[in-house]
């Protein structure tokens, strides 16, 4: 399979979805309800709330930056298996959600990266869930779970994001919760699947008293995992409450979201016969293990089945007030606290024949089953990695705005105090059978004497950070059609951090960091009609270093380098919102200086400069017949322009092109409102490493679904993801590019849910 040719089977089914939508059921007239849902006003008047310095909502078509909004209905149809899985619907974003419910890798239109999501900030109600966008083994999307309490998500790329809020120059995704209204309403929902999912969702909202409203909801779920681990490897629960008080001159909002959700950390698997996209190393025979750490070889029993997840709470709110003479105030705040632990089986090198590592050169015995395995059996070193991480953050974002007929001026103060406590034991290698849930073996020196088996990296680290930023923005309108804006951000960043690298009680690294950086953005917008316009924007931002940046590049820090990643961006955008067509096209250019790439913890850091340019598209077409189709796509060229050894190469794991088509058709059959929908994704070739020596083939993926609604508020939905069961790779082995390992996209799954709205 190559990136230039779609598989015929995938295209045939994809075209069948679109063809069936417009042909086979076309004889049935769309219902009034379906027509109402397709009214042009819903699209033309679509608003966004992210990226505005004032904190006030604006029409999407009026915004002078690239932003995508995904509503609750679209989220439901996309059926994301994790929060990061939803980001695939955002143009300019490459999201690898193949690692499970947590721990995704997310790349933003040409920005460099090798793991996690350094250029992604996730917000809840307009406040970052955690100021550092990435720590080792923790990126922002791991702290958030999608459920029925979400109203919509904004996704802002570049633009003014380098100035407002957390100052993220890359991607900011902002999840907005549902609010209560005068009527009491809600939903109960049961979901199941072919991989043993049992999930209950509920949400209810309404009026508590005059001008006082509530929304409360959450979920309970468990399953053996999309890749069957042989036990309930995914478990979770979440509860959210959102209280809104309408004031004479504004609104007060308070929310709290408590989560305890984890699942298996899916790692790259051997690229050998018998291993496919449904394979996972973890199972009942190896989930219980013993790790060894510290200078005295202390041992500890662990359950790797705890996997990767988030157990904590995010609570906060906002105060939005309007005063006389065009003055307004918006204050948004949040407190985050909890544990984000990671336990998993990490491959260390390629599979080998058992005879090459067995003490007797012939065979070895299963540590759990006591079964004897012959010398031609494939085995692989898997590390039992344990990362225990406690985080805390208190964040406040205050903006005061003066607005007149011709201008709008905002002054803001952003402050976040945050901390992280880490205890790691990485390595702990032992040879395991290359089979699903393959057990460890006895009779191999590496397994029976861990001191002899490759490497370990253990740390105990504590860090505190303070980010304080003053920002200002000024927008001026030149008549009815032209406007220009400028924004400045002065950010002070303080980090205090200590690391014990041997778990011997000594301090090996100390950091006392205090740096200030200035970011800016400037844009021009020509709104040549109410439904169309163009914009031009330039921005200069920065990604300040977090705790792990100092540990990974401690020598450079000790030599006086500030470790700040400088980000320059230019954007040229076209916006169109007509009765039957939305089209948002943005050309972009990015340069990121000072990016730090570390292959595995403890390895030397590589400092890079990356450039990228390209075009992203976000479009939707709909008509009165009930047919609609959405499209998002990205075409880009990336280049490493400065590197110790990879200058001129392409950025790793980012395709030159990708496209998603999502057709849907609303129809009536047997008196029931129904919707048929699908999503066809196509992705070009990528390189698995900065050396560009590992090629990851492009692929196509198809999802389809059917929704049937009754007059009594009951809705049935049947969906199938990865219909053709593609065995496509999202990455190779990031810790050893030459090893025969890779991580597949998720296998074919079928899901079913029934819900009742009242």
XYZ file of C-alpha atoms in Angstrom:
758
model
C 0.000 0.000 0.000
C 1.350 3.460 -0.915
C 0.254 6.991 -0.107
C -0.695 7.569 -3.732
C -3.311 4.843 -4.070
C -6.460 4.326 -2.059
C -7.428 0.759 -1.356
C -10.379 -0.117 -3.571
C -12.271 -1.777 -0.758
C -12.133 1.345 1.388
C -13.139 3.663 -1.435
C -15.962 1.405 -2.517
C -17.538 1.413 0.913
C -16.884 5.141 1.333
C -18.556 5.950 -1.967
C -21.376 3.613 -1.066
C -22.069 5.655 2.055
C -22.242 8.868 0.038
C -24.150 7.242 -2.820
C -26.625 5.533 -0.528
C -27.121 8.856 1.202
C -28.130 10.659 -1.979
C -29.738 7.861 -3.924
C -31.204 4.767 -2.338
C -33.226 6.588 0.302
C -33.762 9.804 -1.615
C -37.367 8.890 -2.319
C -38.234 9.545 1.306
C -38.720 13.249 2.058
C -36.578 14.608 4.888
C -38.462 15.380 8.068
C -39.152 18.862 9.320
C -36.849 18.111 12.230
C -34.008 17.265 9.844
C -34.602 20.429 7.822
C -34.616 22.503 10.979
C -31.237 21.067 11.957
C -29.826 22.148 8.583
C -30.960 25.754 8.647
C -28.311 28.039 7.236
C -28.513 30.312 10.244
C -26.993 27.575 12.414
C -23.884 27.724 10.257
C -23.617 31.403 9.398
C -24.200 32.532 12.981
C -21.864 29.929 14.500
C -19.897 31.538 17.314
C -16.484 30.885 18.848
C -15.310 31.791 22.330
C -11.607 30.916 22.170
C -8.819 33.302 21.185
C -10.613 36.551 22.006
C -8.631 38.670 24.454
C -11.859 40.034 25.949
C -13.256 36.569 26.644
C -16.429 37.453 24.702
C -17.893 35.323 21.910
C -17.676 36.348 18.237
C -19.088 34.947 15.009
C -16.726 32.387 13.530
C -16.889 34.049 10.115
C -15.809 37.355 11.720
C -12.766 35.899 13.498
C -9.374 36.844 12.053
C -7.737 33.512 12.836
C -8.122 29.803 12.081
C -10.529 28.062 14.443
C -12.787 25.011 14.234
C -15.916 24.360 16.301
C -17.232 20.830 16.869
C -20.642 20.575 18.530
C -22.041 17.782 20.717
C -23.855 16.101 17.811
C -20.679 15.990 15.715
C -18.677 14.664 18.658
C -21.198 11.857 19.070
C -20.990 10.874 15.406
C -17.197 10.918 15.400
C -17.289 8.438 18.339
C -13.791 9.302 19.595
C -12.111 6.526 21.598
C -10.187 9.134 23.593
C -10.069 12.912 23.873
C -7.136 13.134 21.466
C -9.039 10.986 18.960
C -11.454 13.913 18.533
C -8.614 16.191 17.451
C -8.354 14.259 14.181
C -11.391 16.265 13.056
C -9.384 19.505 13.298
C -7.510 20.588 10.141
C -3.810 21.182 10.633
C -3.638 18.607 13.427
C -2.074 15.135 13.360
C -3.209 13.140 16.410
C -1.900 9.680 17.280
C -4.487 8.237 19.657
C -3.298 4.650 19.209
C -1.811 4.544 22.721
C -5.165 4.152 24.491
C -7.382 6.395 26.598
C -4.384 8.514 27.701
C -0.957 9.456 26.489
C -1.597 10.594 22.933
C 0.935 12.177 20.598
C -0.476 15.329 18.993
C 1.301 17.373 16.322
C 0.230 20.802 15.075
C 0.679 21.748 11.391
C 4.416 21.339 11.054
C 5.440 22.020 14.653
C 8.162 19.573 15.718
C 7.703 16.804 18.243
C 8.515 13.190 18.945
C 6.122 12.251 21.727
C 3.293 13.618 23.883
C 1.871 16.988 22.804
C 4.218 19.925 23.522
C 2.206 22.349 21.394
C -1.279 21.451 22.666
C -3.166 23.166 25.489
C -6.530 21.758 26.583
C -8.929 24.185 28.252
C -12.124 23.592 30.194
C -14.497 26.552 30.281
C -11.723 28.769 28.912
C -9.081 27.845 31.521
C -6.086 25.520 30.851
C -6.421 22.226 32.695
C -2.671 22.437 33.453
C -0.214 25.181 32.499
C 2.636 22.996 31.142
C 1.301 21.547 27.907
C 3.507 18.477 28.249
C 5.469 16.755 30.954
C 7.128 13.414 30.321
C 4.314 10.826 30.321
C 1.633 13.517 30.615
C 0.037 15.685 27.957
C -3.044 17.833 28.503
C -5.620 15.589 26.800
C -4.933 12.861 29.384
C -6.558 15.103 32.006
C -9.895 15.398 30.189
C -12.609 12.865 29.294
C -15.433 13.542 26.830
C -18.962 12.742 27.945
C -22.545 13.986 27.575
C -21.846 17.128 29.638
C -19.826 18.718 26.795
C -21.677 21.281 24.657
C -18.958 21.937 22.060
C -15.211 22.287 21.507
C -13.285 25.141 19.912
C -9.895 24.351 18.352
C -7.664 27.384 17.734
C -4.456 27.020 15.705
C -1.826 29.713 15.989
C -3.313 33.181 15.630
C -3.712 35.171 18.860
C -3.173 32.134 21.100
C 0.472 33.106 21.645
C -0.761 36.236 23.471
C -3.892 35.265 25.413
C -4.523 32.696 28.160
C -1.618 30.222 28.577
C 0.297 31.735 25.643
C 0.253 28.455 23.684
C 1.588 29.204 20.162
C 0.333 25.894 18.752
C -3.114 24.361 19.286
C -5.612 25.362 21.977
C -8.715 23.194 22.374
C -11.416 24.617 24.626
C -14.254 22.400 25.877
C -17.431 24.209 26.905
C -19.902 22.524 29.253
C -23.651 22.440 28.838
C -25.678 24.867 30.957
C -29.149 24.584 32.391
C -32.199 26.482 31.146
C -35.765 27.138 32.206
C -36.931 23.624 31.305
C -35.706 20.482 33.026
C -34.220 18.148 30.452
C -31.678 15.389 30.241
C -30.431 12.168 28.739
C -29.795 8.619 29.903
C -27.588 6.520 27.646
C -26.339 2.927 27.617
C -23.439 1.889 25.371
C -21.901 -1.468 24.555
C -19.515 -2.886 21.954
C -17.924 -5.979 20.504
C -14.993 -5.551 22.907
C -17.120 -5.888 26.046
C -17.814 -2.234 26.769
C -20.396 -1.516 29.433
C -21.045 2.216 29.831
C -23.769 4.323 31.417
C -24.008 8.066 30.742
C -26.439 10.531 32.244
C -26.929 14.291 32.174
C -29.709 16.476 33.526
C -30.132 20.247 33.542
C -32.711 22.788 34.524
C -33.703 25.624 36.838
C -32.931 25.693 40.560
C -34.429 29.102 41.285
C -35.021 32.378 39.516
C -31.995 33.080 37.315
C -30.163 30.091 38.832
C -29.545 27.030 36.638
C -27.734 23.709 36.905
C -26.289 20.915 34.820
C -25.038 17.643 36.288
C -23.863 14.454 34.627
C -21.209 11.847 34.157
C -20.515 8.237 33.305
C -19.493 4.807 34.566
C -17.680 2.439 32.191
C -15.481 -0.617 31.940
C -14.235 -2.968 29.235
C -11.425 -5.360 28.433
C -10.082 -2.752 26.013
C -10.250 -2.240 22.277
C -7.201 -4.495 22.237
C -8.409 -7.292 24.488
C -6.157 -7.632 27.532
C -8.078 -10.583 28.958
C -9.355 -8.619 31.958
C -11.211 -5.349 32.590
C -8.270 -3.196 31.570
C -10.272 0.007 31.058
C -12.262 1.372 33.970
C -13.582 4.830 34.596
C -16.082 7.142 36.196
C -16.651 10.857 36.072
C -19.060 13.359 37.569
C -19.512 16.996 36.562
C -21.686 19.758 37.979
C -22.084 23.198 36.401
C -23.979 26.016 38.158
C -24.919 29.233 36.385
C -26.309 32.389 37.996
C -27.653 35.052 35.656
C -26.972 38.519 37.068
C -28.475 41.880 36.151
C -25.323 42.737 34.197
C -23.756 39.388 33.444
C -23.272 35.816 34.580
C -21.503 33.811 37.295
C -20.506 30.226 36.540
C -19.082 27.557 38.868
C -18.144 23.985 37.880
C -16.415 20.894 39.222
C -15.350 17.782 37.307
C -14.118 14.706 39.214
C -12.535 11.890 37.186
C -11.093 8.443 37.911
C -10.396 6.792 34.558
C -7.541 4.648 33.286
C -6.717 2.072 30.635
C -3.894 -0.007 29.214
C -0.969 1.946 27.786
C -0.618 0.482 24.298
C 3.024 0.481 23.178
C 4.650 -0.346 19.822
C 4.423 -4.069 19.119
C 6.666 -6.452 17.118
C 6.269 -6.276 13.345
C 6.229 -10.041 12.878
C 3.741 -12.635 11.661
C 0.851 -13.176 14.035
C 0.921 -9.618 15.416
C -1.721 -7.206 14.127
C -3.687 -4.139 15.210
C -5.529 -6.111 17.903
C -2.368 -7.220 19.699
C -1.365 -6.019 23.147
C 1.598 -7.146 25.239
C -0.367 -6.990 28.493
C -2.440 -9.863 29.873
C -3.274 -11.876 33.007
C 0.048 -13.757 32.875
C 2.232 -10.644 33.043
C 0.215 -7.796 34.602
C 1.634 -8.607 38.056
C 5.373 -8.022 38.152
C 8.257 -6.908 40.334
C 10.471 -3.920 39.648
C 13.925 -3.241 41.062
C 15.210 0.260 41.768
C 17.656 2.359 43.720
C 21.299 1.719 44.664
C 20.384 -1.132 47.007
C 18.236 -2.994 44.473
C 15.009 -2.497 46.389
C 12.125 -4.511 44.939
C 8.463 -3.620 44.677
C 5.396 -5.523 43.401
C 3.259 -3.671 40.855
C 0.112 -4.204 38.790
C 0.799 -3.041 35.244
C -2.941 -3.443 34.597
C -3.399 -0.045 36.282
C -2.199 1.383 32.969
C -2.322 5.076 32.220
C -4.932 7.564 33.339
C -6.136 10.425 35.509
C -7.535 10.417 39.032
C -8.281 13.940 40.088
C -10.529 16.968 39.880
C -10.725 20.196 37.920
C -12.902 22.856 39.547
C -13.397 26.494 38.733
C -15.669 29.034 37.163
C -15.999 32.457 35.600
C -17.458 35.883 36.249
C -18.659 37.810 33.189
C -19.888 41.373 33.821
C -20.919 44.260 31.553
C -20.836 47.867 32.794
C -21.883 51.257 31.454
C -19.991 53.051 28.682
C -18.789 49.840 27.033
C -16.762 48.451 29.924
C -16.725 44.730 30.706
C -14.858 42.292 32.931
C -14.264 38.561 32.488
C -12.467 36.517 35.150
C -11.907 32.788 34.636
C -10.311 30.497 37.194
C -9.633 26.809 37.871
C -7.918 24.490 40.337
C -6.526 21.124 39.172
C -5.236 18.410 41.484
C -4.686 14.674 41.154
C -2.564 11.716 40.080
C -1.606 10.945 36.475
C 0.298 7.655 36.733
C 1.695 5.525 33.923
C 2.484 1.806 34.057
C 3.228 -0.223 30.948
C 5.263 -2.848 29.111
C 7.708 -0.985 26.866
C 9.607 -2.838 24.096
C 13.401 -2.734 24.284
C 14.760 -3.845 20.914
C 13.543 -6.325 18.326
C 12.196 -9.861 18.908
C 14.795 -12.643 18.942
C 14.771 -16.444 19.064
C 14.663 -17.836 22.586
C 17.728 -19.982 21.899
C 19.882 -16.841 21.554
C 19.173 -15.677 25.113
C 18.297 -18.834 27.092
C 20.917 -19.833 29.648
C 21.076 -23.359 28.240
C 20.780 -22.211 24.625
C 17.818 -24.519 24.119
C 14.695 -23.632 26.107
C 13.169 -21.682 29.004
C 10.182 -22.045 31.313
C 7.160 -19.758 31.663
C 7.312 -17.929 34.993
C 3.533 -18.140 35.440
C 2.498 -21.298 33.546
C 5.650 -23.394 34.158
C 5.386 -24.456 30.516
C 8.636 -25.221 28.644
C 9.225 -23.255 25.412
C 11.533 -24.383 22.598
C 14.470 -22.416 21.283
C 12.747 -21.234 18.081
C 10.087 -19.394 20.108
C 10.157 -15.617 19.564
C 10.803 -13.530 22.685
C 11.299 -9.818 23.271
C 12.626 -7.642 26.052
C 9.816 -5.649 27.639
C 10.505 -3.054 30.301
C 8.178 -2.809 33.295
C 7.955 0.996 33.477
C 6.415 2.777 36.451
C 5.787 6.539 36.540
C 3.981 7.985 39.551
C 3.018 11.608 39.015
C 1.150 14.079 41.243
C 0.173 17.445 39.788
C -1.513 20.587 41.061
C -2.339 23.942 39.465
C -4.214 27.118 40.408
C -4.930 29.359 37.419
C -6.668 32.720 36.996
C -7.215 34.772 33.841
C -8.620 38.301 34.262
C -9.485 40.581 31.343
C -10.936 44.124 31.406
C -12.261 45.508 28.120
C -13.404 48.897 26.843
C -15.507 48.782 23.674
C -16.836 51.567 21.457
C -18.258 51.752 17.955
C -14.792 51.860 16.380
C -12.428 50.118 18.737
C -12.021 47.526 21.464
C -9.167 47.555 23.988
C -8.367 44.802 26.497
C -5.899 44.523 29.355
C -5.405 41.133 30.990
C -3.521 39.406 33.786
C -2.865 35.663 33.564
C -1.372 33.764 36.491
C -0.823 30.054 37.035
C 0.938 28.400 39.987
C 1.607 24.698 39.423
C 3.636 21.772 40.684
C 4.629 18.225 39.778
C 6.044 15.402 41.873
C 7.541 12.457 39.999
C 8.787 9.035 41.028
C 10.024 6.858 38.172
C 11.461 3.413 37.734
C 12.132 2.870 34.036
C 13.780 -0.152 32.501
C 13.245 -3.342 34.529
C 13.605 -5.368 31.327
C 12.731 -9.025 31.057
C 12.213 -11.338 28.090
C 8.564 -12.154 27.367
C 6.903 -14.396 24.816
C 5.871 -12.621 21.614
C 2.186 -13.384 21.947
C -0.797 -11.486 23.324
C -0.247 -11.188 27.052
C 2.938 -13.226 26.717
C 4.445 -14.291 30.026
C 7.978 -13.688 31.245
C 10.358 -16.658 31.285
C 12.702 -18.285 33.775
C 16.057 -19.662 32.691
C 17.238 -16.382 31.145
C 19.873 -14.423 33.061
C 18.267 -11.099 32.154
C 15.012 -12.204 33.786
C 16.447 -13.990 36.799
C 19.051 -11.335 37.560
C 17.762 -7.889 36.625
C 21.140 -6.255 37.311
C 22.421 -7.921 34.134
C 19.664 -6.730 31.820
C 20.428 -3.592 29.808
C 19.528 -0.265 31.480
C 17.461 1.436 34.171
C 16.614 5.071 34.756
C 15.141 6.014 38.129
C 14.304 9.482 39.427
C 12.579 11.260 42.255
C 11.808 14.848 41.252
C 9.882 17.784 42.683
C 9.053 20.983 40.811
C 7.135 24.222 41.332
C 6.349 26.774 38.658
C 4.839 30.232 38.377
C 3.711 31.816 35.123
C 2.645 35.462 35.259
C 1.660 37.290 32.098
C 0.324 40.758 31.388
C -1.330 40.996 28.003
C -3.059 43.667 25.994
C -5.011 43.738 22.762
C -6.361 46.578 20.647
C -8.708 46.274 17.671
C -9.796 49.172 15.464
C -12.491 49.155 12.776
C -11.990 51.178 9.608
C -15.583 51.613 8.496
C -17.889 48.630 8.115
C -15.553 46.144 6.427
C -11.944 46.633 7.541
C -10.361 46.051 10.927
C -6.885 45.610 12.371
C -5.681 44.320 15.708
C -2.504 43.979 17.695
C -1.733 42.052 20.863
C 1.232 41.942 23.256
C 2.109 39.543 26.046
C 4.857 39.980 28.627
C 5.337 36.654 30.416
C 7.509 35.882 33.418
C 8.256 32.208 33.939
C 9.760 30.827 37.152
C 10.748 27.213 37.804
C 12.228 25.648 40.930
C 13.094 21.999 40.352
C 15.266 19.306 41.928
C 16.038 15.785 40.711
C 17.440 12.707 42.436
C 18.509 10.523 39.487
C 19.611 7.462 41.422
C 16.965 7.260 44.152
C 19.813 7.443 46.661
C 18.537 10.528 48.465
C 21.049 12.866 46.836
C 20.206 15.851 44.615
C 21.776 15.517 41.163
C 20.102 18.478 39.424
C 18.877 21.798 40.785
C 17.044 24.447 38.799
C 16.230 28.023 39.812
C 14.886 29.611 36.623
C 13.490 33.103 36.132
C 13.015 34.373 32.571
C 10.748 36.919 30.883
C 9.710 36.830 27.248
C 7.642 39.107 24.984
C 5.149 37.721 22.458
C 3.045 39.587 19.927
C 0.400 39.125 17.265
C -0.977 41.451 14.597
C -3.793 40.921 12.130
C -5.777 42.615 9.391
C -9.322 41.525 8.511
C -11.380 42.485 5.454
C -14.987 41.388 5.891
C -16.170 42.170 2.360
C -19.665 40.812 3.104
C -21.586 39.528 6.109
C -20.759 35.993 5.047
C -17.225 36.246 3.639
C -13.841 37.753 4.359
C -10.091 37.354 4.366
C -7.462 37.887 7.036
C -3.701 38.187 7.332
C -1.935 37.529 10.625
C 1.630 37.436 11.916
C 2.630 36.185 15.346
C 5.763 35.709 17.374
C 5.364 33.500 20.423
C 7.262 31.207 22.719
C 6.978 27.887 24.473
C 8.579 28.257 27.878
C 10.458 25.259 29.339
C 8.754 22.935 31.793
C 10.334 20.686 34.412
C 11.424 17.884 32.075
C 13.065 20.283 29.627
C 15.630 21.127 32.292
C 16.310 17.500 33.216
C 16.616 16.436 29.569
C 18.931 19.348 28.676
C 20.549 20.096 32.006
C 24.021 20.749 30.584
C 22.680 23.465 28.275
C 20.752 25.066 31.140
C 23.857 24.969 33.344
C 25.781 26.673 30.515
C 23.314 29.582 30.541
C 20.848 28.732 27.752
C 17.250 29.825 28.408
C 15.679 26.726 26.703
C 12.853 28.855 25.273
C 11.360 27.633 21.997
C 10.775 30.639 19.728
C 7.801 30.328 17.353
C 7.167 32.595 14.355
C 3.934 32.206 12.370
C 2.258 33.796 9.354
C -1.323 33.024 8.266
C -3.467 34.051 5.303
C -7.087 32.962 5.544
C -10.307 32.990 3.529
C -13.745 32.656 5.186
C -17.105 31.893 3.591
C -20.434 31.036 5.258
C -23.338 30.755 2.793
C -26.787 29.185 3.000
C -25.461 25.808 1.855
C -21.671 26.075 2.056
C -19.015 26.847 4.645
C -15.399 27.157 3.559
C -12.442 28.185 5.691
C -9.024 28.004 4.037
C -5.812 29.034 5.781
C -2.318 29.163 4.369
C 0.396 29.035 7.025
C 4.114 29.291 7.623
C 5.791 28.314 10.915
C 9.330 28.394 12.235
C 10.205 26.826 15.608
C 13.695 27.425 17.012
C 15.160 25.583 19.977
C 13.058 22.439 19.920
C 14.473 19.717 22.181
C 14.143 16.081 21.132
C 15.036 13.231 23.535
C 14.719 9.634 22.291
C 14.196 8.169 25.747
C 14.565 9.525 29.271
C 18.207 9.946 30.196
C 19.428 10.047 26.577
C 21.243 13.117 25.164
C 19.036 15.931 23.883
C 19.027 17.098 20.267
C 18.268 20.791 19.625
C 16.476 21.487 16.328
C 14.954 24.249 14.225
C 11.929 23.333 12.103
C 10.114 25.161 9.315
C 6.771 24.296 7.746
C 4.349 25.780 5.266
C 1.071 24.580 3.848
C -2.679 24.904 3.482
C -5.502 23.702 5.711
C -9.159 23.420 4.674
C -12.317 23.254 6.787
C -15.544 22.998 4.770
C -19.162 21.861 4.992
C -21.926 21.518 2.388
C -25.591 20.871 3.128
C -28.918 21.117 1.316
C -32.660 20.868 1.913
C -32.766 17.195 0.950
C -31.105 16.274 4.238
C -27.681 15.529 2.750
C -24.555 17.144 4.152
C -20.844 16.535 3.899
C -17.996 17.948 5.944
C -14.379 17.997 4.900
C -11.128 18.926 6.551
C -7.715 18.543 5.044
C -4.095 19.605 5.379
C -1.318 19.888 2.809
C 2.087 20.745 4.262
C 5.831 20.666 3.749
C 8.101 20.376 6.786
C 11.872 20.679 7.019
C 14.464 20.437 9.780
C 16.600 23.489 8.999
C 19.039 23.183 11.914
C 20.154 19.905 13.488
C 23.331 18.148 14.603
C 22.802 15.481 11.932
C 19.392 15.729 10.228
C 19.401 19.103 8.493
C 17.197 19.109 5.394
C 15.076 16.152 6.498
C 11.339 16.193 7.087
C 9.807 16.387 10.554
C 9.071 12.941 11.916
C 5.606 11.346 11.972
C 3.768 14.129 10.151
C 2.131 13.396 6.790
C 2.523 15.692 3.805
C -1.228 15.469 3.341
C -4.330 14.188 5.065
C -8.059 14.506 4.386
C -11.307 13.532 6.124
C -14.720 13.366 4.422
C -17.830 13.010 6.601
C -21.086 12.640 4.640
C -24.450 12.255 6.384
C -28.054 11.937 5.257
C -31.208 12.604 7.269
C -34.241 10.637 6.117
C -37.476 9.102 7.305
C -38.154 5.389 7.122
C -41.173 3.609 8.627
C -42.128 6.883 10.270
C -38.813 7.178 12.143
C -36.284 9.996 11.799
C -32.954 8.458 10.824
C -29.419 9.512 9.922
C -26.830 7.573 7.960
C -23.288 8.871 8.275
C -19.684 7.935 7.666
C -16.138 9.256 7.794
C -13.427 8.421 5.285
C -9.907 9.404 6.364
C -6.882 9.245 4.102
C -3.309 9.935 5.201
C -0.060 10.216 3.266
C 3.309 8.620 3.973
C 5.343 9.806 6.963
C 8.807 9.256 8.332
C 9.097 7.479 11.660
C 12.241 9.348 12.750
C 14.144 12.575 12.144
C 16.757 10.624 10.168
C 13.969 9.808 7.662
C 15.227 6.220 7.507
C 11.916 4.665 8.605
C 8.932 5.115 6.269
C 5.389 4.773 7.645
C 3.025 4.018 4.761
C -0.079 6.093 4.188
C -3.458 4.528 4.834
C -7.217 4.931 4.520
C -9.730 4.393 7.312
C -13.518 4.222 7.118
C -16.096 4.641 9.885
C -19.867 4.342 9.367
C -22.959 4.670 11.522
C -26.746 4.716 11.611
C -28.994 6.669 14.002
C -32.721 5.976 14.414
C -34.961 8.224 16.527
C -38.461 7.628 17.858
C -41.120 10.213 18.709
C -40.820 9.239 22.375
C -37.281 10.578 22.752
C -35.530 7.209 22.327
C -32.540 7.087 20.005
C -30.626 4.047 18.745
C -27.141 4.295 17.243
C -25.038 1.591 15.637
C -21.517 2.392 14.526
C -18.500 0.616 13.116
C -14.996 2.056 13.237
C -12.145 1.055 10.902
C -14.562 -0.961 8.776
C -11.857 -2.505 6.601
C -9.665 -3.310 9.643
C -6.600 -1.437 8.391
C -3.254 -2.546 9.878
C -1.741 0.934 9.494
C 1.093 2.259 11.655
C 1.067 5.593 13.465
C 4.694 5.276 14.565
C 7.699 2.978 14.597
C 9.776 2.535 17.731
C 10.546 6.070 18.996
C 13.202 4.775 21.412
C 15.040 2.667 18.804
C 14.331 3.535 15.186
C 16.020 0.381 13.859
C 13.978 -1.988 16.047
C 11.222 -3.958 14.313
C 8.396 -2.428 16.352
C 5.449 -0.198 15.525
C 2.146 1.048 16.914
C -0.985 0.320 14.874
C -4.172 2.330 14.587
C -7.071 0.809 16.500
C -8.655 -2.343 15.013
C -12.189 -2.686 13.656
C -14.798 -2.237 16.373
C -18.578 -2.116 16.505
C -20.462 -0.006 19.046
C -24.127 0.307 19.929
C -25.935 2.705 22.213
C -29.490 3.556 23.136
C -30.438 6.821 24.782
C -33.549 8.480 26.148
C -33.976 12.259 26.006
C -36.540 13.972 28.186
